[in-house]
XYZ file of C-alpha atoms in Angstrom:
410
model
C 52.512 20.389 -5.009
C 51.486 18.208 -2.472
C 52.122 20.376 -0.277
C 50.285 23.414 -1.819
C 46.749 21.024 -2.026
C 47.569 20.060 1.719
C 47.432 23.890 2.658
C 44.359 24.535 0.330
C 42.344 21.942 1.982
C 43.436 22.841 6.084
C 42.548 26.362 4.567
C 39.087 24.768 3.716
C 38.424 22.894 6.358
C 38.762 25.994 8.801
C 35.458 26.732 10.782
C 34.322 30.483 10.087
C 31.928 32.272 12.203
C 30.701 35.690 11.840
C 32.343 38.431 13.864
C 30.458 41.805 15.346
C 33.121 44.454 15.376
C 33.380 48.011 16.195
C 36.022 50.760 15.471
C 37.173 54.382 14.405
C 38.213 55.101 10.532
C 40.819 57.434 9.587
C 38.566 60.144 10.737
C 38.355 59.205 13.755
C 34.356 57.964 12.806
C 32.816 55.222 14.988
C 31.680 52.753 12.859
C 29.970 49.359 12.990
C 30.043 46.059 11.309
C 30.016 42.191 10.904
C 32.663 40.188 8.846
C 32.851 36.535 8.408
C 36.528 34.548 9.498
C 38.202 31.928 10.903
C 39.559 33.923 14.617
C 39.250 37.453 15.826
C 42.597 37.562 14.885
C 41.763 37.798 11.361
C 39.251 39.862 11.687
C 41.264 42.412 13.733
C 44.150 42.224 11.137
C 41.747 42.739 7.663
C 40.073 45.578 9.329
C 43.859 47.273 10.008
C 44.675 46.700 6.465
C 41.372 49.136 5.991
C 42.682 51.958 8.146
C 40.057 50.784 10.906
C 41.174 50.875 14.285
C 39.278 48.527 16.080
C 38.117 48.775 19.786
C 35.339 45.630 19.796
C 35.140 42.453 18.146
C 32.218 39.834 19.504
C 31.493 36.751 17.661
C 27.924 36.376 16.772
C 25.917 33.455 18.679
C 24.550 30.750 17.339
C 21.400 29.311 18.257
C 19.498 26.978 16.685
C 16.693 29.242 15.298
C 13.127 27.670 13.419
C 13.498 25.329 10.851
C 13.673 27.327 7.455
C 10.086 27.316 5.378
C 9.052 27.461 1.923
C 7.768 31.161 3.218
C 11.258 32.030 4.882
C 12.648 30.651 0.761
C 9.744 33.110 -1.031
C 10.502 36.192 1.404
C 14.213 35.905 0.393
C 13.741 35.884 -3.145
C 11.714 38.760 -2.960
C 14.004 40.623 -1.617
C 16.781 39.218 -3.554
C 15.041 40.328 -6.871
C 13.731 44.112 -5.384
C 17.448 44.594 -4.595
C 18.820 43.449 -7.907
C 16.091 45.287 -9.665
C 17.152 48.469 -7.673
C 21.026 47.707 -8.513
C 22.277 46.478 -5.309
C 25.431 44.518 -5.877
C 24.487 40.700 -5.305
C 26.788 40.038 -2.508
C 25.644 43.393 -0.967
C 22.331 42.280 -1.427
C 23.088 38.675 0.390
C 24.351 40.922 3.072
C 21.494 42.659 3.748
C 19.189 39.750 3.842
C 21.451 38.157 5.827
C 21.677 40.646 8.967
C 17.779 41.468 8.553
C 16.551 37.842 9.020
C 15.364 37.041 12.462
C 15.701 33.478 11.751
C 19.837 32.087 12.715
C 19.299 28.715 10.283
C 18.072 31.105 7.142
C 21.097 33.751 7.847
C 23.842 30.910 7.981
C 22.213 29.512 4.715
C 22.731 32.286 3.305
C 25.762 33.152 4.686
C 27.441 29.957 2.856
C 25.901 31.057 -0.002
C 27.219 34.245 -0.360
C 30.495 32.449 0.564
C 30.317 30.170 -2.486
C 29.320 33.089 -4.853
C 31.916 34.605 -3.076
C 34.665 32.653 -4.129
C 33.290 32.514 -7.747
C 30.580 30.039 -8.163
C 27.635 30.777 -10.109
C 24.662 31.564 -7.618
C 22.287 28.422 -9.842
C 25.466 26.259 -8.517
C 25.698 27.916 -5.055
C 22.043 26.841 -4.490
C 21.994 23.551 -5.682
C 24.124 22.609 -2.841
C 21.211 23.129 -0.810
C 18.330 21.049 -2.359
C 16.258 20.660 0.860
C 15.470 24.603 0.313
C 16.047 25.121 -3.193
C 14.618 22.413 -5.412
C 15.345 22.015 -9.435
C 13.275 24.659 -10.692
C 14.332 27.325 -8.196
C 17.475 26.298 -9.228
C 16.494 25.701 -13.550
C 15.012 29.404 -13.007
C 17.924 31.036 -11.608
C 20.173 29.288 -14.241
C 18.557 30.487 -17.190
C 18.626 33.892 -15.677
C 22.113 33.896 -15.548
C 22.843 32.623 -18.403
C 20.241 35.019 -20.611
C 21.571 38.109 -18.534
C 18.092 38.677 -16.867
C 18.717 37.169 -13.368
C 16.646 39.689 -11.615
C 13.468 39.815 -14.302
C 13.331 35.750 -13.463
C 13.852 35.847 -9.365
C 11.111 38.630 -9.874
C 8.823 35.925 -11.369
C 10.098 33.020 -9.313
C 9.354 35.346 -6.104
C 5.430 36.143 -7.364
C 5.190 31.956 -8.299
C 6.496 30.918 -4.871
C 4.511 33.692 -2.755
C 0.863 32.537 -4.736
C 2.087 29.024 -3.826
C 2.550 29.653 -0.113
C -0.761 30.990 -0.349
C -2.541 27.925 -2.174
C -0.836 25.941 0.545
C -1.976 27.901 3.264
C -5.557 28.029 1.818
C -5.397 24.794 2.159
C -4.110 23.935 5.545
C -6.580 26.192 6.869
C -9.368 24.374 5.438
C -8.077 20.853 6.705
C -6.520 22.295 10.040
C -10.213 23.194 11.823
C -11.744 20.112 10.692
C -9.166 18.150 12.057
C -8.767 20.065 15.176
C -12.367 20.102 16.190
C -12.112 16.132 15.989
C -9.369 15.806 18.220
C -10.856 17.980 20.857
C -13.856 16.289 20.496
C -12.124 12.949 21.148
C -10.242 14.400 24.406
C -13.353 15.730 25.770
C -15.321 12.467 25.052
C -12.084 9.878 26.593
C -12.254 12.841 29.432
C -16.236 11.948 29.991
C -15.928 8.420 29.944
C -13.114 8.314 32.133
C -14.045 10.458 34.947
C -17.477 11.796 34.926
C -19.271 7.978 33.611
C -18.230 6.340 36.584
C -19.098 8.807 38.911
C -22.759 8.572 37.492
C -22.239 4.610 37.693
C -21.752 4.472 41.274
C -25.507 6.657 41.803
C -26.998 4.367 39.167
C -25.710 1.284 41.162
C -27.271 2.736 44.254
C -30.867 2.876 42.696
C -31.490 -1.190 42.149
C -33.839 -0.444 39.111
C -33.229 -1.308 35.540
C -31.150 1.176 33.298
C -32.621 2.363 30.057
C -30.519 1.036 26.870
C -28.213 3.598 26.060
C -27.259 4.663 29.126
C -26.168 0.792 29.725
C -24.549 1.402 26.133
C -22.877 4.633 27.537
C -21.719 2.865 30.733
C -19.843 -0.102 28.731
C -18.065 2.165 26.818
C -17.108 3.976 29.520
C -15.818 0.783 31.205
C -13.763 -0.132 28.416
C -12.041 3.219 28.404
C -11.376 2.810 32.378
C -9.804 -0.161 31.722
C -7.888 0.159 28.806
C -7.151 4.482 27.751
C -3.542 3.599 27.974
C -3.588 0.927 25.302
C -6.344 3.369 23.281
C -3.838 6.101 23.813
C -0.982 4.408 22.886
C -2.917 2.845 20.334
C -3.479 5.788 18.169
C -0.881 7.768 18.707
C 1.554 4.967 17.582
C -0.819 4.102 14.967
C -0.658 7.384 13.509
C 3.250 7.925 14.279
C 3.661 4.279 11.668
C 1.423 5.810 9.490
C 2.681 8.773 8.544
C 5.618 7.373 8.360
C 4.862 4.586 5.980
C 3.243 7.270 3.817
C 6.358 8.926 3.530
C 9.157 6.245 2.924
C 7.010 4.116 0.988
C 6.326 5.299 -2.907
C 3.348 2.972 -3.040
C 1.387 4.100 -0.563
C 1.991 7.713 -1.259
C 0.602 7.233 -4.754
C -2.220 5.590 -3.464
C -3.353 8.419 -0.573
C -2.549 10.576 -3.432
C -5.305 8.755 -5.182
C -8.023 8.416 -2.433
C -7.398 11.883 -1.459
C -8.832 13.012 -4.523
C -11.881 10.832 -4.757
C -12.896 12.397 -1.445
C -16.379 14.189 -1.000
C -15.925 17.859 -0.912
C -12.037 17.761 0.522
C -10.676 15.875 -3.210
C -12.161 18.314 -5.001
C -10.426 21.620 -3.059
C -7.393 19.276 -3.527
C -7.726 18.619 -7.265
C -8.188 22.235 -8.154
C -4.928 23.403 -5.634
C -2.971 20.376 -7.617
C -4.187 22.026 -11.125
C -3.235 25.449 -9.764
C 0.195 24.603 -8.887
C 0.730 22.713 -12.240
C -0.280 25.142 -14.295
C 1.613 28.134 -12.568
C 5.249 26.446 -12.716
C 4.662 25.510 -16.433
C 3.665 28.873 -17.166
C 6.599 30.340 -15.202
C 9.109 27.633 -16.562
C 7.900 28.132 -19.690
C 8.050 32.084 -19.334
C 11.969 31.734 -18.732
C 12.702 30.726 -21.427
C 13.086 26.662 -20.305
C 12.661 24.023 -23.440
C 9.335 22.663 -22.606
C 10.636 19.058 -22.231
C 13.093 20.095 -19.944
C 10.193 22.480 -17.508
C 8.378 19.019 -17.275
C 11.233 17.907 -15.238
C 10.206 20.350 -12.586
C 6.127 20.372 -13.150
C 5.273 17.281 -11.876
C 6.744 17.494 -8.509
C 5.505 21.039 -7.752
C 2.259 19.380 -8.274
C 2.058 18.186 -4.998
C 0.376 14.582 -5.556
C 1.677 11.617 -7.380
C -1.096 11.457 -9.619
C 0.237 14.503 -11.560
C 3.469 12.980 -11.101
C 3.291 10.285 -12.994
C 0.892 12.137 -15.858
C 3.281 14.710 -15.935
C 6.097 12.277 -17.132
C 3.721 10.541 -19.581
C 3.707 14.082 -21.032
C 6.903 14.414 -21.145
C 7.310 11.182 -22.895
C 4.681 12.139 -25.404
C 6.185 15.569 -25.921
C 9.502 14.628 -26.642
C 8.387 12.624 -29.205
C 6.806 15.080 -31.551
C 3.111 15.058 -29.729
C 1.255 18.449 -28.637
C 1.069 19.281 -25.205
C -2.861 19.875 -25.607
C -3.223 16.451 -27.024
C -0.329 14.476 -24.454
C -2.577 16.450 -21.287
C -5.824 15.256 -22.782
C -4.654 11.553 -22.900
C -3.885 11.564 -19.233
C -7.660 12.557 -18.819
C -7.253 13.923 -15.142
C -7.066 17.574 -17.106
C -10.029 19.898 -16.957
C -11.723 20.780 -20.362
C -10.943 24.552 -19.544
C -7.471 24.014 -19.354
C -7.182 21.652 -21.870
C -8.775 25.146 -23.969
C -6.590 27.554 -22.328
C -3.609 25.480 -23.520
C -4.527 25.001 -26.975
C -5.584 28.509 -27.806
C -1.723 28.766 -26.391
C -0.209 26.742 -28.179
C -1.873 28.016 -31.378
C -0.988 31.548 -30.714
C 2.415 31.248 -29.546
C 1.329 32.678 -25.723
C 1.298 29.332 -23.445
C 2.964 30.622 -20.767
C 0.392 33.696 -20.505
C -2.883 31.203 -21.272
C -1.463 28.935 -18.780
C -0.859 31.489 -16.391
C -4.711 32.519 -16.810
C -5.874 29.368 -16.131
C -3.613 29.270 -12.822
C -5.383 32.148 -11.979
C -9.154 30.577 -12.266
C -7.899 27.796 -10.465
C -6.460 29.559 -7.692
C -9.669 31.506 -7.333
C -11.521 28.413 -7.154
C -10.013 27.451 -4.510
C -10.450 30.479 -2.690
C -13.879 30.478 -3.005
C -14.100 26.432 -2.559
C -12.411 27.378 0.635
C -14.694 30.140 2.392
C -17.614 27.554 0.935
C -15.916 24.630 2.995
C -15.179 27.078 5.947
C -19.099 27.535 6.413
C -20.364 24.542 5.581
C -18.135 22.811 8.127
C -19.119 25.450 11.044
C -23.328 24.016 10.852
C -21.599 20.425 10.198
C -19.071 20.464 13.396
C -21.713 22.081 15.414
C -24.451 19.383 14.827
C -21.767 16.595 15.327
C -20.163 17.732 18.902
C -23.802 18.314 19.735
C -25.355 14.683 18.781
C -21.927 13.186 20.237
C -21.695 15.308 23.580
C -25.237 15.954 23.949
C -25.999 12.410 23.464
C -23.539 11.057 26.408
C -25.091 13.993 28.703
C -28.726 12.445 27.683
C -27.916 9.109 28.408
C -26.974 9.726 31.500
C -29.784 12.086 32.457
C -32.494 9.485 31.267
C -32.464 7.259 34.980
C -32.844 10.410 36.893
C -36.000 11.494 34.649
C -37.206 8.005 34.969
C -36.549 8.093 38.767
C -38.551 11.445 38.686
C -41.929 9.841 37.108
C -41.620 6.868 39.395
C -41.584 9.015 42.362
């Protein structure tokens, strides 16, 4: 017995890779493949027992490939559910996903999958060994597919919930990304000024003997202090930034409380709140349209959210709700609901369609930020112009203003 378990877990513990290999079948056909083992050996052998006589075997290479993304994650189940809709085997279907990602990471992910389902694990198990790519309601979704017989009707819906929240995300990013970028470029160019072309204008000045107006003496101090210390103010930032992001993701508390203060921001919290109600509203519509008890898609809600201040209202719903409350009345207590969801929800819960009301109201929400987005896009574009002008402009002024004085003297 002892014995037997020894054997089972060397078997186990045995590295597989995956294995190119071409051949001739019984009618003397070329044909092509991949199979996953432990040695050429073994692939050389299973392909006999097929009537395949082999002529080249090459083990696939491994690089390191791009770090998997939540788009790499919607993009699979898309194609997962079009091939189980279209009757594809699943393990078929794993295959072909497999060999037609470009990504390495994303194919050997899958590859253990497969493996696991393989050997007879339920695919909701399979990926729940993997919860840095599939969280709990991928996971909740795929489950109660399975187990109601409608896998591919729920990947089909968990594929259309994931792709509209890649797209809220990258609505997003896009919004924050230019504002962000123009500031940094603006800060290069500016340390670049005071470092190299201030001075230069110094050493003229120097040469004149006559008083300096105001701000270009304002300019030049500035420019001395970055002379003398850029590699603290460098340093500086960058490490203050490097702690900060860091604190704000190890520490709860302070997440919470961005979370907060990200929200109360002019024009920014407000493209934030609506993606947040978006997002919350489309997984408890698509939890909800599974088939999932409603206490148990709370789990999930919150989370998907993306900011702790859903978090934490979401399990004071949850609270409420399991003990007999409405969800209409539980949201309206945490009072960071909008009165036309609050609506939505009711006339849902009254007629038995949540899941579709809430799935409307996802829908106006994800259209508001849309259009809050093209608003931001060209209200920042007048905004970042003025502000590189004033700042660059400024410096150039500043430094122009001796000459011009120089010129009425003379």
């Amino acid at each position: 017995m002892a014995t037997t378990s020894s054997s089972a877990r060397k078997a186990k513990d045995v590295k597989e890779s995956i294995f190119e290999w071409e051949g001739k079948d019984r009618n003397g056909k070329i044909v092509r493949g991949e199979l996953r083992a432990a040695s050429e050996a073994v692939v050389s052998a299973t392909l006999r027992r097929q009537g395949i006589l082999v002529t080249k075997i090459k083990k696939r290479r491994v690089s390191g490939g791009k770090s998997i993304k939540q788009k790499d994650i919607a993009i699979f189940t898309r194609q997962l559910a079009t091939m189980m809709r279209a009757g594809v085997p699943l393990l078929q279907a794993f295959d072909i996903v497999g060999r037609g990602s470009t990504n390495p990471r994303l194919t050997r992910l899958l590859s253990d999958i497969r493996q696991d389902v393989e050997t007879g694990t339920n695919l909701s198990a399979a990926f729940r060994k993997h919860p840095m790519y599939f969280d709990a309601l991928y996971c909740n979704l795929v489950e109660a597919g399975e187990t109601g017989g409608i896998l591919e009707t729920l990947l089909e819906r968990l594929a259309i919930y994931q792709e509209k929240t890649v797209a809220i995300k990258a609505k997003i990013k896009s919004a924050l990304t230019y504002p962000i970028a123009v500031l940094v470029v603006a800060f290069v160019v500016t340390a670049v000024i005071m470092i190299f072309v201030v001075p230069a204008f110094k050493d003229v000045f120097t040469s004149f003997g006559a008083d300096l107006p105001a701000p270009t003496l304002m300019v030049i101090a500035i420019s001395e202090f970055f002379v003398s210390y850029w590699p603290v103010i460098f340093l500086g930032i960058g490490g203050g930034l490097y702690f900060f992001f860091q604190a704000w993701r190890r520490s709860e508390k302070m997440q919470k409380g961005m979370d907060r203060l990200l929200l109360k921001v002019p024009v920014f919290g407000q493209l934030l709140y609506k993606s947040a109600v978006a997002r919350w509203t489309r997984t408890l519509a698509t939890m909800f349209a599974a088939g999932v008890p409603l206490v148990e898609s709370l789990d999930s809600v919150g989370g998907a959210a993306g900011n702790a201040v859903f978090l934490e209202a979401t399990e004071k719903i949850q609270r409420d709700v399991a003990t007999g409350a409405t969800l209409t009345n539980s949201m309206q207590n945490t009072n960071i609901f909008p009165a036309m969801v609050l609506q939505m929800a009711s006339i849902g819960e009254e007629s038995g369609s949540l899941d579709h009301m809430l799935s409307k109201a996802a829908d106006f929400y994800e259209d508001e930020v849309d259009e809050a987005v093209k608003s931001l896009s060209a209200l920042m574009e007048p905004f970042i112009i003025v502000f590189l002008g004033v700042l660059i402009g400024g410096i150039v002024v500043s430094m122009y203003l001796p000459i011009f004085k120089l010129g009425q003297v003379v």
